[in-house]
PDB file of C-alpha atoms in Angstrom:
ATOM      1  CA  UNK A  19      85.632 107.539  86.464  1.00 32.00           C
ATOM      2  CA  UNK A  20      84.397 105.331  89.269  1.00 34.00           C
ATOM      3  CA  UNK A  21      86.294 102.962  91.530  1.00 33.00           C
ATOM      4  CA  UNK A  22      84.777  99.980  89.692  1.00 35.00           C
ATOM      5  CA  UNK A  23      87.074 100.744  86.758  1.00 41.00           C
ATOM      6  CA  UNK A  24      90.232 100.417  88.823  1.00 44.00           C
ATOM      7  CA  UNK A  25      90.291  96.619  88.777  1.00 44.00           C
ATOM      8  CA  UNK A  26      90.351  96.660  84.984  1.00 41.00           C
ATOM      9  CA  UNK A  27      92.663  99.629  84.585  1.00 47.00           C
ATOM     10  CA  UNK A  28      95.369  99.110  87.192  1.00 54.00           C
ATOM     11  CA  UNK A  29      98.278  97.059  85.912  1.00 59.00           C
ATOM     12  CA  UNK A  30     100.453  94.877  88.121  1.00 59.00           C
ATOM     13  CA  UNK A  31     104.091  94.872  87.037  1.00 56.00           C
ATOM     14  CA  UNK A  32     105.017  91.393  85.827  1.00 43.00           C
ATOM     15  CA  UNK A  33     107.862  89.796  83.921  1.00 40.00           C
ATOM     16  CA  UNK A  34     108.022  91.002  80.330  1.00 41.00           C
ATOM     17  CA  UNK A  35     110.412  91.000  77.410  1.00 39.00           C
ATOM     18  CA  UNK A  36     113.969  91.720  78.418  1.00 41.00           C
ATOM     19  CA  UNK A  37     115.513  94.802  76.849  1.00 45.00           C
ATOM     20  CA  UNK A  38     117.524  93.462  73.923  1.00 51.00           C
ATOM     21  CA  UNK A  39     120.661  95.595  74.270  1.00 81.00           C
ATOM     22  CA  UNK A  40     121.245  94.999  77.983  1.00 92.00           C
ATOM     23  CA  UNK A  41     122.922  92.123  79.878  1.00 96.00           C
ATOM     24  CA  UNK A  42     120.629  89.635  81.673  1.00 96.00           C
ATOM     25  CA  UNK A  43     121.184  91.552  84.928  1.00 97.00           C
ATOM     26  CA  UNK A  44     118.446  93.914  83.689  1.00 98.00           C
ATOM     27  CA  UNK A  45     114.942  92.508  83.247  1.00 97.00           C
ATOM     28  CA  UNK A  46     112.077  94.672  82.041  1.00 97.00           C
ATOM     29  CA  UNK A  47     109.001  93.994  84.197  1.00 97.00           C
ATOM     30  CA  UNK A  48     106.667  96.720  82.948  1.00 97.00           C
ATOM     31  CA  UNK A  49     106.555  99.250  80.128  1.00 97.00           C
ATOM     32  CA  UNK A  50     104.058 101.720  78.703  1.00 97.00           C
ATOM     33  CA  UNK A  51     104.230 105.101  76.958  1.00 95.00           C
ATOM     34  CA  UNK A  52     105.295 106.805  80.218  1.00 96.00           C
ATOM     35  CA  UNK A  53     107.842 104.521  81.885  1.00 97.00           C
ATOM     36  CA  UNK A  54     110.071 101.465  81.681  1.00 97.00           C
ATOM     37  CA  UNK A  55     110.528  99.457  84.893  1.00 98.00           C
ATOM     38  CA  UNK A  56     113.597  97.202  85.079  1.00 98.00           C
ATOM     39  CA  UNK A  57     114.509  94.893  87.939  1.00 98.00           C
ATOM     40  CA  UNK A  58     118.292  94.907  88.316  1.00 98.00           C
ATOM     41  CA  UNK A  59     120.504  92.337  90.078  1.00 98.00           C
ATOM     42  CA  UNK A  60     124.279  92.462  90.478  1.00 98.00           C
ATOM     43  CA  UNK A  61     125.619  89.368  92.216  1.00 98.00           C
ATOM     44  CA  UNK A  62     128.250  89.602  94.946  1.00 98.00           C
ATOM     45  CA  UNK A  63     131.581  90.631  93.304  1.00 98.00           C
ATOM     46  CA  UNK A  64     129.969  90.289  89.864  1.00 98.00           C
ATOM     47  CA  UNK A  65     131.381  92.064  86.823  1.00 98.00           C
ATOM     48  CA  UNK A  66     128.851  93.205  84.199  1.00 97.00           C
ATOM     49  CA  UNK A  67     130.393  93.971  80.765  1.00 96.00           C
ATOM     50  CA  UNK A  68     130.110  97.309  78.978  1.00 94.00           C
ATOM     51  CA  UNK A  69     126.537  98.213  77.975  1.00 95.00           C
ATOM     52  CA  UNK A  70     124.361 101.220  77.091  1.00 93.00           C
ATOM     53  CA  UNK A  71     121.526 102.954  78.944  1.00 94.00           C
ATOM     54  CA  UNK A  72     118.945 105.377  77.592  1.00 93.00           C
ATOM     55  CA  UNK A  73     119.000 109.148  78.162  1.00 93.00           C
ATOM     56  CA  UNK A  74     115.680 109.098  80.037  1.00 95.00           C
ATOM     57  CA  UNK A  75     115.579 110.640  83.522  1.00 96.00           C
ATOM     58  CA  UNK A  76     115.582 107.702  85.944  1.00 97.00           C
ATOM     59  CA  UNK A  77     114.412 106.840  89.446  1.00 98.00           C
ATOM     60  CA  UNK A  78     116.369 104.085  91.213  1.00 98.00           C
ATOM     61  CA  UNK A  79     114.561 102.306  94.066  1.00 98.00           C
ATOM     62  CA  UNK A  80     116.861 100.190  96.254  1.00 98.00           C
ATOM     63  CA  UNK A  81     115.490  96.867  97.509  1.00 98.00           C
ATOM     64  CA  UNK A  82     118.266  95.672  99.823  1.00 97.00           C
ATOM     65  CA  UNK A  83     121.235  96.777 101.894  1.00 97.00           C
ATOM     66  CA  UNK A  84     124.246  96.367  99.623  1.00 97.00           C
ATOM     67  CA  UNK A  85     127.852  97.480  99.260  1.00 97.00           C
ATOM     68  CA  UNK A  86     129.770  99.750  96.908  1.00 97.00           C
ATOM     69  CA  UNK A  87     129.491  99.411  93.136  1.00 97.00           C
ATOM     70  CA  UNK A  88     131.933 100.791  90.537  1.00 97.00           C
ATOM     71  CA  UNK A  89     130.569 102.027  87.203  1.00 96.00           C
ATOM     72  CA  UNK A  90     133.360 102.456  84.655  1.00 96.00           C
ATOM     73  CA  UNK A  91     132.320 104.779  81.806  1.00 92.00           C
ATOM     74  CA  UNK A  92     133.733 104.408  78.321  1.00 85.00           C
ATOM     75  CA  UNK A  93     135.041 107.136  76.041  1.00 75.00           C
ATOM     76  CA  UNK A  94     137.850 109.706  75.788  1.00 76.00           C
ATOM     77  CA  UNK A  95     136.585 111.365  78.949  1.00 79.00           C
ATOM     78  CA  UNK A  96     135.842 108.069  80.644  1.00 84.00           C
ATOM     79  CA  UNK A  97     135.677 107.933  84.408  1.00 91.00           C
ATOM     80  CA  UNK A  98     134.700 105.537  87.181  1.00 94.00           C
ATOM     81  CA  UNK A  99     131.751 106.474  89.378  1.00 93.00           C
ATOM     82  CA  UNK A 100     131.603 104.925  92.833  1.00 95.00           C
ATOM     83  CA  UNK A 101     128.046 104.184  93.934  1.00 95.00           C
ATOM     84  CA  UNK A 102     127.966 104.155  97.741  1.00 96.00           C
ATOM     85  CA  UNK A 103     126.271 101.385  99.763  1.00 97.00           C
ATOM     86  CA  UNK A 104     122.488 101.331  99.391  1.00 97.00           C
ATOM     87  CA  UNK A 105     119.741 100.820 101.955  1.00 97.00           C
ATOM     88  CA  UNK A 106     116.350  99.158 101.606  1.00 97.00           C
ATOM     89  CA  UNK A 107     113.694 101.699 100.664  1.00 97.00           C
ATOM     90  CA  UNK A 108     116.079 104.489  99.660  1.00 98.00           C
ATOM     91  CA  UNK A 109     115.855 105.996  96.175  1.00 98.00           C
ATOM     92  CA  UNK A 110     117.831 108.199  93.807  1.00 97.00           C
ATOM     93  CA  UNK A 111     116.667 110.453  90.980  1.00 97.00           C
ATOM     94  CA  UNK A 112     119.082 110.941  88.086  1.00 95.00           C
ATOM     95  CA  UNK A 113     118.748 113.554  85.306  1.00 93.00           C
ATOM     96  CA  UNK A 114     118.595 112.277  81.751  1.00 90.00           C
ATOM     97  CA  UNK A 115     121.983 111.235  80.359  1.00 87.00           C
ATOM     98  CA  UNK A 116     122.905 108.497  77.908  1.00 88.00           C
ATOM     99  CA  UNK A 117     125.489 106.183  79.491  1.00 89.00           C
ATOM    100  CA  UNK A 118     127.837 103.426  78.408  1.00 92.00           C
ATOM    101  CA  UNK A 119     129.565 101.668  81.270  1.00 94.00           C
ATOM    102  CA  UNK A 120     130.591  98.402  82.869  1.00 96.00           C
ATOM    103  CA  UNK A 121     129.672  97.498  86.449  1.00 97.00           C
ATOM    104  CA  UNK A 122     131.639  95.845  89.235  1.00 98.00           C
ATOM    105  CA  UNK A 123     129.877  94.964  92.468  1.00 98.00           C
ATOM    106  CA  UNK A 124     132.560  95.371  95.133  1.00 97.00           C
ATOM    107  CA  UNK A 125     130.347  94.037  97.911  1.00 96.00           C
ATOM    108  CA  UNK A 126     129.992  90.637  99.534  1.00 97.00           C
ATOM    109  CA  UNK A 127     126.212  90.685  98.976  1.00 97.00           C
ATOM    110  CA  UNK A 128     124.072  91.194  95.857  1.00 98.00           C
ATOM    111  CA  UNK A 129     122.728  94.592  94.845  1.00 98.00           C
ATOM    112  CA  UNK A 130     119.012  94.581  93.968  1.00 98.00           C
ATOM    113  CA  UNK A 131     117.048  97.596  92.807  1.00 98.00           C
ATOM    114  CA  UNK A 132     114.525  98.930  90.322  1.00 98.00           C
ATOM    115  CA  UNK A 133     115.480 101.198  87.448  1.00 98.00           C
ATOM    116  CA  UNK A 134     112.406 103.294  86.537  1.00 98.00           C
ATOM    117  CA  UNK A 135     113.030 105.188  83.297  1.00 97.00           C
ATOM    118  CA  UNK A 136     110.743 108.216  82.825  1.00 97.00           C
ATOM    119  CA  UNK A 137     109.965 108.254  79.114  1.00 95.00           C
ATOM    120  CA  UNK A 138     107.445 111.111  79.204  1.00 93.00           C
ATOM    121  CA  UNK A 139     109.713 113.588  81.032  1.00 92.00           C
ATOM    122  CA  UNK A 140     112.162 115.491  78.759  1.00 87.00           C
ATOM    123  CA  UNK A 141     115.766 114.451  79.301  1.00 80.00           C
ATOM    124  CA  UNK A 142     116.797 117.984  80.348  1.00 80.00           C
ATOM    125  CA  UNK A 143     113.887 118.586  82.734  1.00 86.00           C
ATOM    126  CA  UNK A 144     115.462 117.241  85.934  1.00 89.00           C
ATOM    127  CA  UNK A 145     118.663 119.195  86.575  1.00 87.00           C
ATOM    128  CA  UNK A 146     120.305 117.566  89.600  1.00 92.00           C
ATOM    129  CA  UNK A 147     120.745 114.206  91.289  1.00 94.00           C
ATOM    130  CA  UNK A 148     118.482 113.776  94.308  1.00 96.00           C
ATOM    131  CA  UNK A 149     118.912 111.087  96.961  1.00 96.00           C
ATOM    132  CA  UNK A 150     115.990 109.990  99.129  1.00 97.00           C
ATOM    133  CA  UNK A 151     117.090 108.272 102.322  1.00 95.00           C
ATOM    134  CA  UNK A 152     115.551 105.063 103.670  1.00 94.00           C
ATOM    135  CA  UNK A 153     113.209 105.784 106.589  1.00 91.00           C
ATOM    136  CA  UNK A 154     114.540 105.414 110.108  1.00 89.00           C
ATOM    137  CA  UNK A 155     113.267 102.335 111.922  1.00 85.00           C
ATOM    138  CA  UNK A 156     110.686 101.993 113.234  1.00 86.00           C
ATOM    139  CA  UNK A 157     109.171 103.957 110.350  1.00 87.00           C
ATOM    140  CA  UNK A 158     106.528 106.540 111.215  1.00 92.00           C
ATOM    141  CA  UNK A 159     103.099 105.629 109.755  1.00 96.00           C
ATOM    142  CA  UNK A 160     101.539 107.972 107.217  1.00 96.00           C
ATOM    143  CA  UNK A 161     102.120 109.373 103.739  1.00 96.00           C
ATOM    144  CA  UNK A 162     104.714 112.070 103.130  1.00 96.00           C
ATOM    145  CA  UNK A 163     106.183 113.771 100.083  1.00 97.00           C
ATOM    146  CA  UNK A 164     109.925 113.100  99.704  1.00 97.00           C
ATOM    147  CA  UNK A 165     110.509 114.819  96.343  1.00 97.00           C
ATOM    148  CA  UNK A 166     108.456 117.350  94.405  1.00 95.00           C
ATOM    149  CA  UNK A 167     108.963 119.479  91.315  1.00 92.00           C
ATOM    150  CA  UNK A 168     106.869 120.494  88.313  1.00 91.00           C
ATOM    151  CA  UNK A 169     107.372 117.167  86.511  1.00 93.00           C
ATOM    152  CA  UNK A 170     107.735 114.553  89.231  1.00 95.00           C
ATOM    153  CA  UNK A 171     106.571 113.826  92.754  1.00 96.00           C
ATOM    154  CA  UNK A 172     107.574 110.922  95.006  1.00 97.00           C
ATOM    155  CA  UNK A 173     105.576 109.960  98.079  1.00 97.00           C
ATOM    156  CA  UNK A 174     106.272 107.301 100.717  1.00 97.00           C
ATOM    157  CA  UNK A 175     103.425 105.533 102.520  1.00 97.00           C
ATOM    158  CA  UNK A 176     104.023 103.473 105.663  1.00 97.00           C
ATOM    159  CA  UNK A 177     101.029 101.643 107.157  1.00 97.00           C
ATOM    160  CA  UNK A 178     100.895 101.058 110.935  1.00 96.00           C
ATOM    161  CA  UNK A 179     102.173  97.637 111.975  1.00 94.00           C
ATOM    162  CA  UNK A 180      98.856  96.848 113.658  1.00 95.00           C
ATOM    163  CA  UNK A 181      96.306  97.861 111.016  1.00 95.00           C
ATOM    164  CA  UNK A 182      95.797  98.415 107.320  1.00 95.00           C
ATOM    165  CA  UNK A 183      95.734 101.858 105.713  1.00 96.00           C
ATOM    166  CA  UNK A 184      94.267 103.443 102.604  1.00 94.00           C
ATOM    167  CA  UNK A 185      95.825 105.599  99.905  1.00 92.00           C
ATOM    168  CA  UNK A 186      93.963 107.521  97.235  1.00 90.00           C
ATOM    169  CA  UNK A 187      94.253 106.444  93.628  1.00 85.00           C
ATOM    170  CA  UNK A 188      93.011 109.871  92.524  1.00 86.00           C
ATOM    171  CA  UNK A 189      95.300 112.275  90.724  1.00 88.00           C
ATOM    172  CA  UNK A 190      97.899 112.033  87.935  1.00 93.00           C
ATOM    173  CA  UNK A 191      99.148 108.710  86.602  1.00 94.00           C
ATOM    174  CA  UNK A 192     101.636 107.046  88.908  1.00 95.00           C
ATOM    175  CA  UNK A 193     103.612 103.925  89.760  1.00 96.00           C
ATOM    176  CA  UNK A 194     103.357 102.190  93.144  1.00 95.00           C
ATOM    177  CA  UNK A 195     106.484 100.315  94.240  1.00 97.00           C
ATOM    178  CA  UNK A 196     106.274  97.788  97.084  1.00 97.00           C
ATOM    179  CA  UNK A 197     109.306  97.996  99.380  1.00 97.00           C
ATOM    180  CA  UNK A 198     108.422  94.874 101.375  1.00 95.00           C
ATOM    181  CA  UNK A 199     105.895  92.049 101.128  1.00 96.00           C
ATOM    182  CA  UNK A 200     102.376  93.425 101.387  1.00 95.00           C
ATOM    183  CA  UNK A 201      98.803  92.966 100.245  1.00 94.00           C
ATOM    184  CA  UNK A 202      96.957  95.558  98.186  1.00 93.00           C
ATOM    185  CA  UNK A 203      93.175  95.515  97.834  1.00 91.00           C
ATOM    186  CA  UNK A 204      92.023  97.144  94.608  1.00 81.00           C
ATOM    187  CA  UNK A 205      88.288  97.344  93.911  1.00 72.00           C
ATOM    188  CA  UNK A 206      87.743  94.280  96.102  1.00 77.00           C
ATOM    189  CA  UNK A 207      90.496  92.219  94.466  1.00 84.00           C
ATOM    190  CA  UNK A 208      93.440  91.468  96.763  1.00 90.00           C
ATOM    191  CA  UNK A 209      96.973  91.011  95.451  1.00 92.00           C
ATOM    192  CA  UNK A 210     100.114  89.960  97.302  1.00 95.00           C
ATOM    193  CA  UNK A 211     103.126  92.055  96.324  1.00 96.00           C
ATOM    194  CA  UNK A 212     106.748  91.181  97.050  1.00 97.00           C
ATOM    195  CA  UNK A 213     109.680  93.646  97.240  1.00 97.00           C
ATOM    196  CA  UNK A 214     110.061  95.450  93.930  1.00 98.00           C
ATOM    197  CA  UNK A 215     106.609  94.552  92.579  1.00 97.00           C
ATOM    198  CA  UNK A 216     104.868  97.512  90.971  1.00 96.00           C
ATOM    199  CA  UNK A 217     101.320  98.635  90.213  1.00 93.00           C
ATOM    200  CA  UNK A 218     100.587 101.194  87.503  1.00 93.00           C
ATOM    201  CA  UNK A 219      97.795 103.625  88.435  1.00 90.00           C
ATOM    202  CA  UNK A 220      96.215 105.567  85.532  1.00 90.00           C
ATOM    203  CA  UNK A 221      94.887 109.070  86.162  1.00 85.00           C
ATOM    204  CA  UNK A 222      91.637 109.027  88.188  1.00 79.00           C
ATOM    205  CA  UNK A 223      89.272 111.520  89.726  1.00 70.00           C
ATOM    206  CA  UNK A 224      88.498 109.287  92.706  1.00 77.00           C
ATOM    207  CA  UNK A 225      89.160 105.857  94.203  1.00 84.00           C
ATOM    208  CA  UNK A 226      91.368 104.242  96.836  1.00 90.00           C
ATOM    209  CA  UNK A 227      93.703 101.308  97.439  1.00 92.00           C
ATOM    210  CA  UNK A 228      93.827  99.503 100.787  1.00 94.00           C
ATOM    211  CA  UNK A 229      97.243  98.276 101.957  1.00 96.00           C
ATOM    212  CA  UNK A 230      97.929  95.634 104.597  1.00 96.00           C
ATOM    213  CA  UNK A 231      99.360  96.379 108.051  1.00 96.00           C
ATOM    214  CA  UNK A 232     103.071  97.224 107.938  1.00 95.00           C
ATOM    215  CA  UNK A 233     103.087  97.840 104.168  1.00 96.00           C
ATOM    216  CA  UNK A 234     105.591 100.355 102.785  1.00 97.00           C
ATOM    217  CA  UNK A 235     105.265 101.828  99.298  1.00 97.00           C
ATOM    218  CA  UNK A 236     106.929 104.491  97.212  1.00 97.00           C
ATOM    219  CA  UNK A 237     104.666 106.236  94.722  1.00 96.00           C
ATOM    220  CA  UNK A 238     106.265 107.795  91.632  1.00 97.00           C
ATOM    221  CA  UNK A 239     103.792 110.412  90.374  1.00 96.00           C
ATOM    222  CA  UNK A 240     104.162 111.835  86.860  1.00 95.00           C
ATOM    223  CA  UNK A 241     103.003 115.436  86.755  1.00 88.00           C
ATOM    224  CA  UNK A 242     104.252 116.185  83.248  1.00 79.00           C
ATOM    225  CA  UNK A 243     101.526 116.307  80.509  1.00 74.00           C
TER     226      UNK A 243
END
C-alpha cells in the first residue's frame, strides 16, 4: 500500500458519541474495532458519582500536571485507591479489570487525561500495571520504546526544537497521541493537533508522517492479531 492511501485511511480523533453509561467527565473521541479513546476531565475538587468501566486493558495518557485523585470502589471488598499526582506526557498501562467506582479529585487543579481502552487485547493478556514516566526536560530528541511485550508496544517521539522530524507509518496498526500542540503532515495534508488529539494509523508496509519542530507524541502500537 502506497503513501498516497494514507490521507484517506488515517483517521483524526474527533468528538463522537459519549459513552451512555458514563458521567459527562468521560467523552468518547474515537472508536473502532480495536480501541476506544476517551478524553477525561475531573475539575478541581470535583466529585464524580459511582460509575462502571469496561474490563478492557487500558492505557492512560496524562495531559497535565495534576494532584492526587481518590477512586472509591464499590462492593463487599470495596477499597479506595489513591492515584498519585500526574505529569504531562506520563502514561500508565492497566491490566483488564471491570471497575465500579466514584472519583474525588483532591487537587487544586483539574486532572486531564486520555483513557485508551484496548478492545482487541484479551483482558488477561497484560498481567501487571506499568507506569511510564514523563520525559525529563529538556526532552532528548528521537524515538524510543518505553514499553514492549507480545501484545502492545509504546513509543515516544520527541522532535528537535529547531526542526521537524519524520516517523514511519509502516508496521502494525497504531494510535498517535499528541502530548502538546503540533502539526502533522500526512501525504501532503497538514493538520494542527492540540494536546490529547489522536490519529489512528492502519497497518502499512511503508509511508511516513512529518511532525513539526518540538512535537512530542506517544504511539500506542497494537501487536496482537
